[in-house]
Each structure stands twice: as C-alpha cells, then as structure tokens.
Amino acid sequence: MTMKIGIVGYGNLGRGVECAIRQNSDTELYGVFTRRDPATLKTLTGASVYSMDDILNHKGKVDVLIICGGSATDLPVQTPALAKHFNVIDSFDTHAKIPEHFANVDAAAKEAGKIAMISVGWDPGMFSLNRLYAQSVLPDGKDYTFWGKGVSQGHSDAIRRIEGVVDARQYTIPVDEALTAVRSGANPDLTTRQKHTRECFVVAAEGADKAKIENEIKTMPNYFADYDTTVHFISKEELDRDHAGIPHGGFVIRCGKTGLNGENTHIIEYSLKLDSNPEFTSSVLVAYARAAVRMNSEGMSGCKTVFDVAPAYLSPKSAEELRKNLL
Amino acid sequence: MTMKIGIVGYGNLGRGVECAIRQNSDTELYGVFTRRDPATLKTLTGASVYSMDDILNHKGKVDVLIICGGSATDLPVQTPALAKHFNVIDSFDTHAKIPEHFANVDAAAKEAGKIAMISVGWDPGMFSLNRLYAQSVLPDGKDYTFWGKGVSQGHSDAIRRIEGVVDARQYTIPVDEALTAVRSGANPDLTTRQKHTRECFVVAAEGADKAKIENEIKTMPNYFADYDTTVHFISKEELDRDHAGIPHGGFVIRCGKTGLNGENTHIIEYSLKLDSNPEFTSSVLVAYARAAVRMNSEGMSGCKTVFDVAPAYLSPKSAEELRKNLL
C-alpha cells in the first residue's frame, strides 16, 4: 500500500516535494492544500488542489502532511495546528527558535497521538546529523560547518531592500584556505571573516548611485559587515540568464584525536553539492515523511527531529535487505 | 551514574576501546576479559584483567561488553554466547555473513532480553549509514564506496604467506581519476581496476627470488590480479620505520537527480581520513555501547545494527541540549 502525502503550501518547496514523491514508488501525492483560490493554482503534475479552509475534511485520508511554509510566520502557527489532526513534517530552520517550536508542536502531537517531525532538511537536517554522529564518535575534537557555494535568499532579499536596487543575488562562499586548515587537523580558531566570503550580483536602477549601493551593502550590519564582500553590477538580462538557479551546499568537518595521549588524528567530512536547494530539501522531507508514517503506525507520537529517527525508517527497503546489501 | 563497559579480547581493538572509554566521561572501564592467563596481561591503563572462563560471575556488574575478537572465528561464537547474559556489541565485518550472524545473535539476545549490536565500526558502520541516508534521500542515483588510502591487513597477510617473504604491508589506494569522475555527477561505470590500486612494501628473505615474489603477488587471484599493483622491496628497518601505522579511510559518494525531469544533480560525499583504523573503530564502538545500554534500559532487546539506532542515543548530551546546540 502506498503512503498518501499531502502538500501544504505551493512554493519552491511544495513543487520540489511534488517531484520527489514521483521518485519514490511507495509514496503518492494526495493533493496540494493552498491558501489561494484552488481554481487558480496549476500544479506541475496536475495534482488535485484543495483549499486550506477545508483541510480538516481530509482527516483520515492523508497519511502525512508535508508543510512547505516559511519559518518566520507560517510554520510556528501551521505545524502545531495541523499536528492536532495529522502526522506532519516541516523544515523549520530558525535555529534559535527550535526549542520553542518543539515544545508547541510536541504538546499538540502528543495529545492527538500523531508524529510531528520538525526541522527536516539539510541544515537543520543532514548537517545536524553529521555534527551529532561525528561528535559522538570523536568526543575529543572540534567541528566546523561551512556553507556554500550557494545562494542565500535572506542576503539577496536584504540587498533588494536597498534604494536603487532592482534585483540581486547573493552567493555565500566558503574560504578555501579555511577548509584546507580544518582538513589539516590543526583545529584552527576561525573568525566569521575567515570562514566565508560573500559575492553579490546586483541590478541597479537607471541613474542609481552604484558607489552608494555598494557601500550600503558592504557595511550592512549582521548581513555583510563581518565578511569580505564583492559586489558586481550586472544587467537584469545577465542576472536572469546566469543566476536563475538556487544551488547550495556546504561542509561539516570534525577533526578529533584518539589514543592513550591523543596521538592519532581523524578527520570526518560530510559535504553536499546541490543544484537545487529546495529540491534537495524536499527529497529529505519525503524520506522523513516515510519515517513519520511508519513510526506512528508503530504507536509512537509527539514531536521528533532527525536525531530521534532510526535510519532504517527512512528507506523503502526491508530491514533484511538493508542488512544484506547496504550494511 | 557512569556506564560500566567490559572489554572482551585484548588486541589492537581492545586497546583502542580502553583508550576511547577515557575520552567519554559517562563511561568507565569495568575490566578486560581474556583467554590468556590474566596474570600475564598488562593493560595500557592498569585496568583489571579477568579470565574469560569466569565471565558469567560478572553478570549484573557490567552494563555492556564490547567484544573485540576477529570476525572469522571469534565473533560468530562469542557474540551469540555472550548475548545470552549481557548487552553486547561487536564489529563483525564479514559483509556476506551478516544475515547469518544477525539471526544467531538475535535469537540469543531476545531470549535474554538484552541488546546485541553487531557490525559496528566504519565499514560496516558509518559508511553503511551514509549509504542508507544518501539512498533514501536521493532514490534516483548511484553510490560508490572507495577505501583508502589505508593498510589492508588481509592483503598484507596474503603477501606474508608467499615463500621468501619476511614481512609486508599493503596499501589500498583509491584512484584519483575515478573519484573525480564520480564527483562530476557522471555516474560512471567503474571496474575494480579503475577504482583502486594496490601498493605493496615487501621485505624479502636474503637470497629470495624477488622477481618471482613480485609475480606471485601481482597474479594472486581475488587479492591482486584484478588490480594495478606496485611492489617495492625494502628492508625490515624501513618497513618498521615508515610503515608501522595502521591508517585507513575512504569515501562514500552518491550522485542523484531531482526535478520534474531529473534536471538537477546533487552530490553527497562522506569521507574518513584515519590515522588509526582500530582506534577509530573503537571510538565508534564506545558510542554505540552507550546506545545499547540506553536502549536496553528502555526495554528494547534483540539484535540491532547501526540502522536501528536513533542518533540521539549515541550522544551523552540530553535531547534538549542536542536540539538547542546541534540541530
């Protein structure tokens, strides 16, 4: 029997989930739930579209909902509300607010006897797992997370808010020298500036003061002031032609010592190189949606994160097959 | 309360576990169990040494036994026998016999209400986990495991059995061009010869026929015939000076496609660079020993592998702390 997945919210992430479901033969798309008028929404695969207002009428027909809203305002409301009625999963990624989100969602999911998985994706998600595994295996060490090369939507948006800017795209880039130093096992102390650079492609309005825009970007607190930032002014055509993708990725590296006197050094490195940030996140969400349904069918409930999911739950293969062919 | 760990067998792995326990403040070494005369065995840290014959007298005093024997003859007997009385963990690494070993151990552990974790280390172990995670997240793709650069004990032993060879050390080396092709996302079909080369450092007896030895190595079926093999004859002094370590490591790389028509490519790469193969394996064993004790204290029993262990069980940190600082 295939697992019926509902998608809540139809942006880049929702479309990614729609595609990922087609790659997993044990899952099927039940439909998309939207706050827009369903009649106006055309999906990539011709999936059914329903109004969010009617979602409770679908109780019992959907095995799990993948909530594809934003972390700022959508998920803090939607995930606990929907966990009262469905198994749910989200990609909540405001790291500092995870404990608060967990508490809200856990209460709702426990009361309903449902599984609610939060903060699933690659960071938080696969990167978090690799930090946990590496720290547990090499307690005497230090780990580093680098992001990029990839597009930061938050930084791109920050540039777009500057007067005279028509459009912009910002890439976060890990510094090669820093990666090399970490991989050497030297466990260096690295400043923010030493770890990443920021490269910006900006379309300025006609007649705009480019020097002023560049200065505003480079001195912007939190976003750019602590980094070495490069600004390139390009045409709207160039931006659309050369910077339409949403690539991302990064590295989690831990260096640790073992032996009677720490005489041996070990390096664990995990890296992602992603053509499409939302599509990869969607693929992680679908694997964890499978786990959520299975864990709930075994009687588990409450809020879970990637730390709470035994890896076998993620695979459509049987335990026997996994042991025989993957172990 | 700290977790009391017993070590069964005192070779490289047993000594590695002894050191790893000191790096984990929530674990303590209960003692070493040996088939030798305990009076003759001197441990690195002055730990208590007991005879294997008396091990059942220690029932109820040890939280978990880490069985550090060999996969060929020790573990198939010891792990099921000891799982009848203790939580146990081993690093059984004969991939083809894992299903059989699992069945034997599972029956014993279930009857006793104990947890028995098998095949823990890095391959099987951390590499297996990365194959599983990557396949689950990117179902439409292909993965590759490369080993090295590192010492293969089995291949070194095979060379030592050749007439006229005094000592030998064999390194397995991944081929750079193959790694580059895999990382490009091309999903190449690679032969055994294209993936790894083998480099041998051989000490020949005085007057031995080196050309004959080299030929015997290079044409040895299973071990060397399918590989490009290099043989260097060196002195015993050089071998002891330059090749005393037991480094190893390798790469698990999966390349997969997403999107409506597979238009986006993603590369997931996990790699290990280890100064000491047995010490790293030992460190993984101690983290999973922690998990075994915790899972058993929650009422779980039976044979488990790394696939069955939710990552949070591996860390000494609380669930709250993990969510706050690592997620």
XYZ file of C-alpha atoms in Angstrom:
654
model
C 0.000 0.000 0.000
C 1.410 3.378 -0.900
C 1.655 6.228 1.528
C -0.558 9.240 0.796
C 1.213 12.561 1.215
C -0.448 15.971 1.304
C 1.480 19.134 0.494
C 0.630 22.286 2.455
C 1.741 25.410 0.584
C 2.844 25.506 -3.014
C 6.072 27.465 -3.446
C 9.529 26.190 -4.458
C 9.493 23.641 -1.638
C 5.983 22.387 -2.384
C 6.868 21.911 -6.041
C 10.033 20.078 -5.005
C 8.016 17.697 -2.821
C 5.607 17.123 -5.707
C 8.556 15.999 -7.881
C 10.232 13.950 -5.116
C 7.073 11.934 -4.467
C 7.222 10.689 -8.069
C 10.719 9.273 -7.396
C 9.501 7.087 -4.511
C 7.275 4.227 -5.626
C 5.851 3.674 -2.132
C 4.521 7.251 -1.909
C 1.752 9.039 -3.764
C 0.590 12.643 -3.808
C -2.845 13.028 -2.247
C -3.093 16.677 -3.153
C -1.919 20.219 -2.557
C -3.517 22.454 0.074
C -3.346 26.184 -0.606
C -4.494 29.453 0.924
C -5.031 30.763 -2.606
C -8.169 30.055 -4.606
C -7.603 26.402 -5.629
C -9.055 27.101 -9.063
C -6.189 29.490 -9.821
C -3.376 27.112 -8.889
C -1.875 24.920 -11.588
C 0.446 22.189 -10.318
C 3.432 20.724 -12.190
C 1.920 17.250 -12.332
C -1.783 18.009 -12.428
C -2.261 17.055 -8.764
C -5.540 17.815 -7.001
C -5.668 21.195 -5.301
C -7.736 21.885 -2.189
C -8.409 24.924 -0.068
C -6.640 25.116 3.271
C -10.022 26.083 4.725
C -11.289 22.546 4.062
C -8.232 20.627 5.217
C -9.963 19.027 8.212
C -12.412 17.347 5.825
C -9.447 15.298 4.579
C -8.652 13.848 8.003
C -8.156 10.105 7.840
C -7.499 10.170 4.078
C -3.929 11.548 4.172
C -1.119 9.626 5.879
C 1.137 12.632 6.394
C 1.236 16.328 5.534
C 4.466 17.972 4.409
C 4.144 21.594 5.464
C 6.045 23.751 2.996
C 5.566 27.194 4.502
C 8.158 29.681 5.732
C 9.816 29.541 9.144
C 9.179 33.180 10.027
C 5.382 33.230 10.200
C 3.805 30.114 8.613
C 5.319 27.119 10.419
C 5.091 28.390 14.022
C 1.304 28.519 13.504
C 0.621 25.764 10.961
C 2.716 22.905 12.368
C 1.191 22.817 15.885
C -2.314 23.439 14.478
C -2.097 20.628 11.909
C -0.335 18.210 14.312
C -3.622 18.100 16.221
C -5.140 16.188 13.308
C -2.428 14.730 11.062
C 1.078 13.296 11.043
C 3.077 16.289 9.870
C 6.583 17.235 8.892
C 8.193 20.632 8.380
C 11.568 22.210 7.570
C 11.558 24.843 10.313
C 15.018 26.392 10.065
C 15.225 29.253 12.538
C 17.867 27.516 14.683
C 17.440 29.776 17.718
C 13.698 29.161 17.940
C 13.775 25.355 17.580
C 13.283 24.637 21.334
C 10.170 26.845 21.434
C 8.773 25.353 18.209
C 9.494 21.834 19.508
C 7.569 22.457 22.731
C 4.493 23.819 20.939
C 4.421 21.038 18.371
C 5.143 18.270 20.889
C 2.161 19.158 23.044
C -0.204 19.163 20.058
C 1.127 15.937 18.522
C 1.139 14.010 21.793
C -2.438 14.962 22.548
C -3.510 13.790 19.095
C -1.350 10.650 19.087
C 0.390 11.842 15.916
C 4.012 12.176 14.849
C 5.201 15.697 14.065
C 8.697 15.937 12.665
C 10.292 19.360 12.650
C 13.408 20.983 11.198
C 13.942 18.390 8.470
C 16.155 19.296 5.523
C 19.906 19.673 5.264
C 20.696 22.372 7.841
C 18.926 21.736 10.103
C 18.785 18.108 8.990
C 21.561 16.140 7.324
C 24.229 18.565 8.600
C 22.857 18.305 12.153
C 23.028 14.502 11.942
C 26.631 14.677 10.844
C 27.530 17.037 13.673
C 25.912 14.601 16.125
C 27.476 11.427 14.730
C 30.932 12.975 14.482
C 30.839 14.466 17.989
C 29.625 11.206 19.478
C 32.353 9.172 17.799
C 35.189 11.655 18.377
C 34.398 13.420 21.669
C 37.859 14.962 21.866
C 37.762 17.235 18.830
C 36.187 20.210 17.140
C 33.749 20.545 14.285
C 33.176 23.155 11.660
C 30.222 23.862 9.404
C 30.814 25.736 6.143
C 28.012 26.752 3.793
C 28.184 27.237 0.048
C 28.873 27.873 -2.609
C 25.224 28.772 -2.682
C 22.503 31.356 -2.916
C 21.325 32.908 0.321
C 17.738 34.097 -0.107
C 17.929 36.159 3.078
C 21.002 38.051 1.912
C 19.609 38.503 -1.599
C 16.435 39.964 -0.093
C 18.459 42.310 2.123
C 20.190 43.747 -0.943
C 16.895 44.133 -2.785
C 15.619 46.373 0.002
C 18.348 48.970 -0.703
C 17.171 52.074 -2.574
C 18.107 51.942 -6.267
C 18.393 48.153 -6.417
C 16.108 46.434 -8.948
C 17.166 42.834 -8.262
C 20.049 40.958 -6.646
C 21.524 37.547 -5.994
C 23.988 36.789 -3.180
C 26.331 33.792 -3.010
C 27.874 32.548 0.233
C 31.306 31.046 -0.491
C 33.489 29.043 1.916
C 37.114 30.221 2.003
C 39.458 27.607 0.538
C 42.275 28.380 2.966
C 39.944 27.838 5.930
C 38.766 24.473 4.547
C 42.367 23.427 3.992
C 43.350 24.436 7.523
C 40.449 22.479 9.032
C 41.202 19.395 6.922
C 44.833 19.512 8.056
C 43.703 18.596 11.554
C 45.062 21.817 13.060
C 41.680 22.690 14.674
C 42.161 26.399 13.906
C 40.138 29.176 15.523
C 38.426 30.913 12.614
C 36.647 34.254 12.595
C 33.454 34.822 10.625
C 35.503 36.684 8.003
C 37.997 33.834 7.678
C 35.322 31.189 7.022
C 33.113 32.669 4.298
C 33.103 35.397 1.674
C 30.008 36.955 0.108
C 29.614 37.702 -3.586
C 26.747 39.870 -4.784
C 25.302 40.337 -8.272
C 23.222 43.486 -8.337
C 20.942 45.077 -10.934
C 20.822 48.831 -10.268
C 18.038 51.144 -11.418
C 18.940 53.518 -14.201
C 20.760 56.523 -12.799
C 21.193 54.942 -9.349
C 24.354 55.779 -7.380
C 26.278 52.489 -7.648
C 29.059 53.537 -5.287
C 26.473 54.310 -2.637
C 24.708 50.976 -3.160
C 27.986 49.086 -2.935
C 28.890 50.883 0.276
C 25.472 50.218 1.793
C 25.824 46.508 1.055
C 29.361 46.151 2.381
C 28.634 47.962 5.627
C 25.261 46.352 6.358
C 25.418 45.005 9.937
C 24.901 41.233 10.528
C 24.470 40.519 6.822
C 27.724 41.808 5.278
C 29.833 43.972 7.610
C 31.692 41.000 9.121
C 32.583 39.481 5.734
C 34.787 40.254 2.772
C 32.120 41.133 0.251
C 32.404 41.592 -3.513
C 29.749 43.485 -5.463
C 29.237 43.138 -9.234
C 26.756 45.322 -11.082
C 25.150 43.457 -13.981
C 22.117 43.850 -16.227
C 18.745 42.293 -15.482
C 19.269 40.068 -18.549
C 22.588 38.790 -17.191
C 21.051 38.116 -13.776
C 18.197 36.139 -15.289
C 20.487 34.253 -17.634
C 23.389 33.399 -15.313
C 21.904 33.393 -11.817
C 18.466 31.789 -12.125
C 19.364 28.599 -10.208
C 19.197 28.064 -6.451
C 22.336 25.997 -5.837
C 23.709 25.433 -2.355
C 25.660 23.009 -0.233
C 28.479 23.004 2.245
C 30.680 21.001 4.552
C 30.591 19.558 8.064
C 34.104 18.611 9.145
C 35.189 17.240 12.501
C 38.764 16.622 13.487
C 39.369 14.560 16.617
C 42.120 12.775 18.496
C 42.312 9.251 19.896
C 44.921 7.117 21.633
C 46.371 6.978 25.102
C 47.717 10.521 24.713
C 45.718 11.808 21.744
C 48.498 10.779 19.386
C 46.252 9.843 16.454
C 44.172 12.279 14.404
C 40.997 11.508 12.465
C 39.056 13.672 10.032
C 35.368 13.079 9.315
C 33.988 15.150 6.439
C 30.466 15.348 5.048
C 29.659 17.551 2.096
C 26.748 18.444 -0.138
C 26.869 19.982 -3.600
C 23.308 20.781 -4.596
C 21.985 22.100 -7.898
C 18.695 22.997 -6.250
C 18.438 23.799 -2.563
C 14.605 23.473 -2.390
C 14.516 20.220 -4.384
C 17.132 18.577 -2.165
C 15.319 19.749 0.978
C 12.112 18.324 -0.497
C 13.805 14.972 -1.073
C 14.903 14.837 2.563
C 11.352 15.754 3.635
C 9.820 12.875 1.670
C 12.235 10.327 3.206
C 11.365 11.579 6.703
C 7.648 11.625 5.851
C 8.002 7.875 5.231
C 9.618 7.538 8.662
C 6.875 9.604 10.325
C 4.116 7.383 8.976
C 5.937 4.198 9.964
C 6.801 5.415 13.448
C 3.208 6.485 14.023
C 1.924 3.115 12.803
C 4.112 1.522 15.495
C 2.384 3.626 18.122
C 4.897 6.439 18.524
C 3.717 10.029 18.854
C 4.972 13.504 19.691
C 7.457 15.878 18.151
C 10.567 14.306 16.634
C 13.676 15.617 14.919
C 16.198 13.830 12.713
C 18.028 12.878 15.939
C 15.093 10.687 17.007
C 14.677 8.685 13.812
C 16.432 5.330 13.449
C 17.893 5.388 9.907
C 16.097 2.197 8.787
C 12.747 4.043 8.907
C 13.884 6.263 6.026
C 14.322 3.539 3.444
C 11.589 1.754 1.499
C 13.736 -1.400 1.699
C 13.124 -4.088 4.312
C 15.421 -4.495 7.318
C 16.686 -7.792 5.848
C 17.506 -6.182 2.523
C 19.281 -3.267 4.198
C 21.447 -5.599 6.287
C 22.238 -7.788 3.300
C 23.048 -5.116 0.739
C 23.878 -1.855 2.494
C 25.471 -2.752 5.806
C 25.914 7.269 37.025
C 28.603 6.092 34.658
C 28.190 3.139 32.341
C 30.423 0.149 33.080
C 31.994 -1.347 29.966
C 33.774 -4.693 29.766
C 36.285 -5.439 27.004
C 36.394 -8.984 25.656
C 39.714 -9.678 23.923
C 42.780 -7.503 24.175
C 44.333 -6.863 20.760
C 44.531 -3.574 18.817
C 40.783 -3.111 19.062
C 40.601 -3.882 22.786
C 43.379 -1.387 23.491
C 41.580 1.178 21.337
C 38.389 0.722 23.360
C 40.392 1.080 26.583
C 41.644 4.486 25.380
C 38.256 5.585 23.998
C 36.486 4.931 27.290
C 38.771 7.515 28.935
C 37.533 10.139 26.464
C 33.898 9.669 27.492
C 33.143 10.923 30.992
C 29.905 8.931 31.255
C 31.686 5.597 30.677
C 34.144 3.638 32.788
C 36.162 0.510 32.115
C 34.987 -2.392 34.268
C 37.799 -4.658 33.129
C 39.314 -6.718 30.358
C 38.331 -10.366 29.776
C 40.973 -12.537 28.169
C 41.518 -16.164 27.142
C 45.159 -15.771 28.169
C 46.346 -16.136 31.746
C 45.151 -12.813 33.266
C 48.360 -12.581 35.298
C 50.394 -12.282 32.090
C 48.373 -9.471 30.550
C 49.414 -5.889 31.205
C 46.892 -3.265 30.105
C 47.704 0.262 28.906
C 45.849 1.906 31.777
C 46.229 -0.666 34.518
C 42.664 -1.912 34.139
C 41.527 -5.079 35.922
C 42.021 -8.271 33.918
C 39.767 -11.305 34.276
C 39.702 -14.745 32.752
C 37.093 -15.399 30.059
C 36.321 -18.616 31.951
C 34.884 -16.585 34.828
C 32.928 -14.053 32.791
C 29.497 -15.267 33.939
C 30.475 -14.402 37.520
C 30.435 -10.776 36.401
C 26.795 -10.841 35.261
C 24.853 -7.891 36.616
C 28.018 -5.896 37.290
C 28.807 -4.872 33.698
C 26.404 -2.732 31.669
C 27.734 -3.775 28.265
C 30.519 -5.906 26.801
C 32.458 -4.723 23.761
C 33.622 -7.896 22.040
C 36.929 -7.204 20.318
C 37.589 -10.575 18.649
C 38.031 -11.395 14.969
C 35.171 -11.894 12.524
C 36.476 -15.177 11.123
C 36.244 -17.427 14.184
C 35.773 -15.419 17.421
C 32.653 -13.319 16.920
C 30.366 -15.971 15.339
C 30.766 -17.921 18.593
C 31.302 -15.245 21.236
C 28.606 -12.723 20.328
C 25.603 -15.121 20.454
C 27.024 -16.877 23.548
C 27.570 -13.644 25.491
C 24.287 -12.066 24.316
C 22.530 -14.671 26.460
C 23.830 -12.886 29.548
C 24.951 -9.355 28.711
C 24.266 -6.380 26.477
C 26.972 -6.801 23.851
C 28.411 -5.057 20.840
C 30.792 -6.278 18.145
C 32.425 -5.113 14.925
C 31.637 -8.192 12.808
C 32.789 -7.198 9.333
C 32.350 -10.203 7.046
C 29.680 -8.480 4.941
C 28.434 -11.672 3.267
C 27.776 -13.423 6.583
C 25.954 -10.589 8.343
C 22.441 -12.068 7.819
C 23.515 -15.371 9.385
C 25.304 -13.670 12.276
C 22.285 -11.414 12.829
C 19.908 -14.375 13.071
C 22.073 -16.232 15.596
C 22.630 -13.187 17.759
C 19.012 -12.002 17.571
C 17.644 -15.269 18.928
C 20.067 -15.240 21.867
C 19.559 -11.579 22.744
C 15.776 -11.691 22.510
C 15.571 -14.692 24.803
C 17.761 -12.933 27.344
C 16.059 -9.546 26.994
C 19.392 -7.970 26.081
C 20.571 -5.669 23.285
C 23.237 -7.090 20.973
C 24.604 -4.665 18.426
C 26.596 -6.145 15.577
C 28.774 -4.862 12.748
C 29.611 -1.550 14.385
C 32.612 0.402 13.121
C 33.123 2.369 9.929
C 32.525 -0.220 7.180
C 30.267 -1.820 8.192
C 29.157 1.106 10.318
C 29.488 4.789 9.472
C 29.869 4.042 5.754
C 26.746 1.845 5.824
C 24.802 4.677 7.467
C 25.898 7.073 4.776
C 24.902 4.666 2.017
C 21.460 4.332 3.640
C 20.875 8.042 4.261
C 22.052 9.017 0.779
C 19.976 6.349 -0.993
C 16.871 7.260 0.991
C 17.208 10.954 0.219
C 18.206 10.556 -3.448
C 16.443 7.399 -4.694
C 17.224 8.174 -8.318
C 21.017 7.902 -8.272
C 24.045 5.754 -7.747
C 26.550 5.428 -4.921
C 30.167 4.496 -4.752
C 32.353 3.380 -1.874
C 36.112 3.888 -2.127
C 38.565 2.662 0.513
C 41.927 4.106 1.422
C 44.481 5.233 1.399
C 44.980 2.597 4.047
C 46.521 -0.616 5.208
C 44.659 -3.812 4.393
C 45.584 -6.451 6.965
C 44.114 -9.227 4.814
C 46.202 -8.290 1.796
C 49.334 -7.788 3.902
C 48.799 -11.271 5.362
C 48.339 -12.768 1.893
C 51.731 -11.411 0.824
C 53.397 -12.710 4.001
C 52.281 -16.233 3.117
C 54.387 -16.175 -0.097
C 57.639 -18.131 0.104
C 60.643 -15.877 0.611
C 58.655 -13.014 2.163
C 59.714 -11.956 5.661
C 57.181 -9.164 6.202
C 54.878 -6.977 4.128
C 52.490 -4.062 4.243
C 49.812 -3.438 1.612
C 48.061 -0.130 0.967
C 44.727 0.155 -0.827
C 44.580 3.445 -2.740
C 41.532 4.978 -4.439
C 42.209 6.165 -7.993
C 42.020 9.965 -8.257
C 40.522 9.919 -11.765
C 37.709 7.648 -10.548
C 36.944 9.928 -7.595
C 36.908 12.935 -9.922
C 34.574 11.191 -12.364
C 32.160 10.245 -9.575
C 32.196 13.761 -8.096
C 31.420 15.205 -11.536
C 27.976 13.621 -11.335
C 28.569 11.490 -14.446
C 27.646 8.252 -12.582
C 30.382 6.294 -14.407
C 30.531 2.500 -14.537
C 33.847 1.645 -12.941
C 35.696 -1.660 -12.966
C 37.565 -2.955 -9.925
C 40.826 -1.919 -11.601
C 39.562 1.602 -12.261
C 38.539 2.227 -8.639
C 41.568 1.196 -6.573
C 45.268 0.458 -6.925
C 47.349 -1.648 -4.549
C 50.809 -0.718 -3.332
C 52.950 -3.309 -1.537
C 56.052 -2.864 0.614
C 57.802 -6.193 0.915
C 60.769 -7.402 2.948
C 62.316 -10.381 1.114
C 64.476 -13.032 2.732
C 68.149 -12.889 1.839
C 68.723 -14.592 -1.496
C 64.992 -14.825 -2.271
C 63.891 -14.517 -5.926
C 62.339 -11.037 -5.923
C 61.059 -11.254 -9.493
C 59.225 -14.446 -8.596
C 57.735 -12.882 -5.437
C 56.592 -9.819 -7.371
C 54.967 -12.006 -9.994
C 53.233 -14.151 -7.387
C 51.789 -11.044 -5.731
C 50.606 -9.404 -8.949
C 48.883 -12.531 -10.255
C 47.289 -13.643 -6.975
C 43.569 -14.220 -7.680
C 40.948 -12.176 -5.720
C 43.621 -10.257 -3.813
C 45.700 -8.626 -6.582
C 45.059 -9.998 -10.092
C 42.185 -7.568 -10.785
C 44.178 -4.506 -9.700
C 47.129 -2.467 -10.883
C 49.641 -3.435 -8.234
C 53.001 -1.882 -7.416
C 55.606 -3.816 -5.430
C 58.505 -2.166 -3.582
C 61.197 -4.247 -1.912
C 62.504 -2.556 1.216
C 64.490 -3.518 4.288
C 62.910 -4.655 7.550
C 64.235 -1.445 9.143
C 62.485 0.688 6.525
C 59.250 -1.242 6.967
C 59.316 -0.796 10.740
C 60.275 2.864 10.468
C 57.969 4.040 7.676
C 55.022 1.646 7.747
C 54.285 0.979 11.417
C 50.943 2.834 11.473
C 47.515 1.418 10.619
C 45.942 4.331 8.757
C 42.794 3.914 6.706
C 39.738 5.748 5.492
C 37.741 6.202 2.340
C 34.764 7.808 0.670
C 31.046 7.154 0.221
C 29.724 9.297 -2.612
C 26.204 9.336 -4.016
C 25.130 11.331 -7.029
C 21.391 11.667 -7.639
C 18.920 13.604 -9.732
C 15.780 15.528 -8.767
C 13.218 17.696 -10.512
C 10.307 17.067 -12.823
C 12.642 15.514 -15.403
C 15.777 14.825 -13.342
C 17.214 18.152 -14.411
C 19.067 18.870 -11.141
C 22.079 16.954 -9.845
C 23.171 16.586 -6.220
C 26.347 15.109 -4.782
C 26.508 13.768 -1.212
C 30.003 12.860 -0.049
C 31.176 11.366 3.238
C 34.834 10.725 3.892
C 37.104 9.484 6.638
C 40.823 10.061 6.992
C 42.022 7.951 9.904
C 45.453 7.781 11.496
C 44.497 4.560 13.255
C 41.882 2.195 11.890
C 41.452 0.213 15.149
C 41.273 3.309 17.361
C 38.597 4.910 15.198
C 36.601 1.673 15.125
C 36.931 1.534 18.915
C 35.587 5.062 19.224
C 32.531 4.128 17.165
C 32.051 1.023 19.336
C 32.011 3.054 22.549
C 29.386 5.484 21.186
C 27.163 2.537 20.192
C 27.804 0.820 23.534
C 26.212 3.893 25.138
C 23.235 3.473 22.800
C 22.950 -0.252 23.587
C 22.730 0.365 27.331
C 20.187 3.157 26.925
C 18.000 1.215 24.507
C 18.027 -1.818 26.796
C 17.118 0.366 29.791
C 14.048 1.479 27.805
C 13.025 -2.142 27.405
C 14.325 -2.866 23.930
C 16.037 -6.165 23.169
C 17.327 -8.250 20.274
C 19.998 -7.804 17.653
C 20.469 -4.293 16.292
C 22.699 -2.675 13.712
C 23.594 0.985 13.158
C 20.440 1.191 11.017
C 18.247 0.591 14.074
C 19.751 3.187 16.387
C 18.221 6.657 16.573
C 21.222 9.035 16.523
C 20.308 10.755 19.814
C 21.161 7.548 21.723
C 24.821 7.951 20.726
C 25.434 11.249 22.458
C 25.962 11.841 26.178
C 24.090 15.124 25.747
C 20.402 15.475 26.597
C 17.748 15.672 23.894
C 17.149 19.328 24.835
C 20.821 20.180 24.536
C 21.116 18.404 21.177
C 18.131 20.297 19.755
C 19.398 23.610 21.095
C 23.045 23.363 20.055
C 23.445 20.781 17.297
C 20.217 20.793 15.296
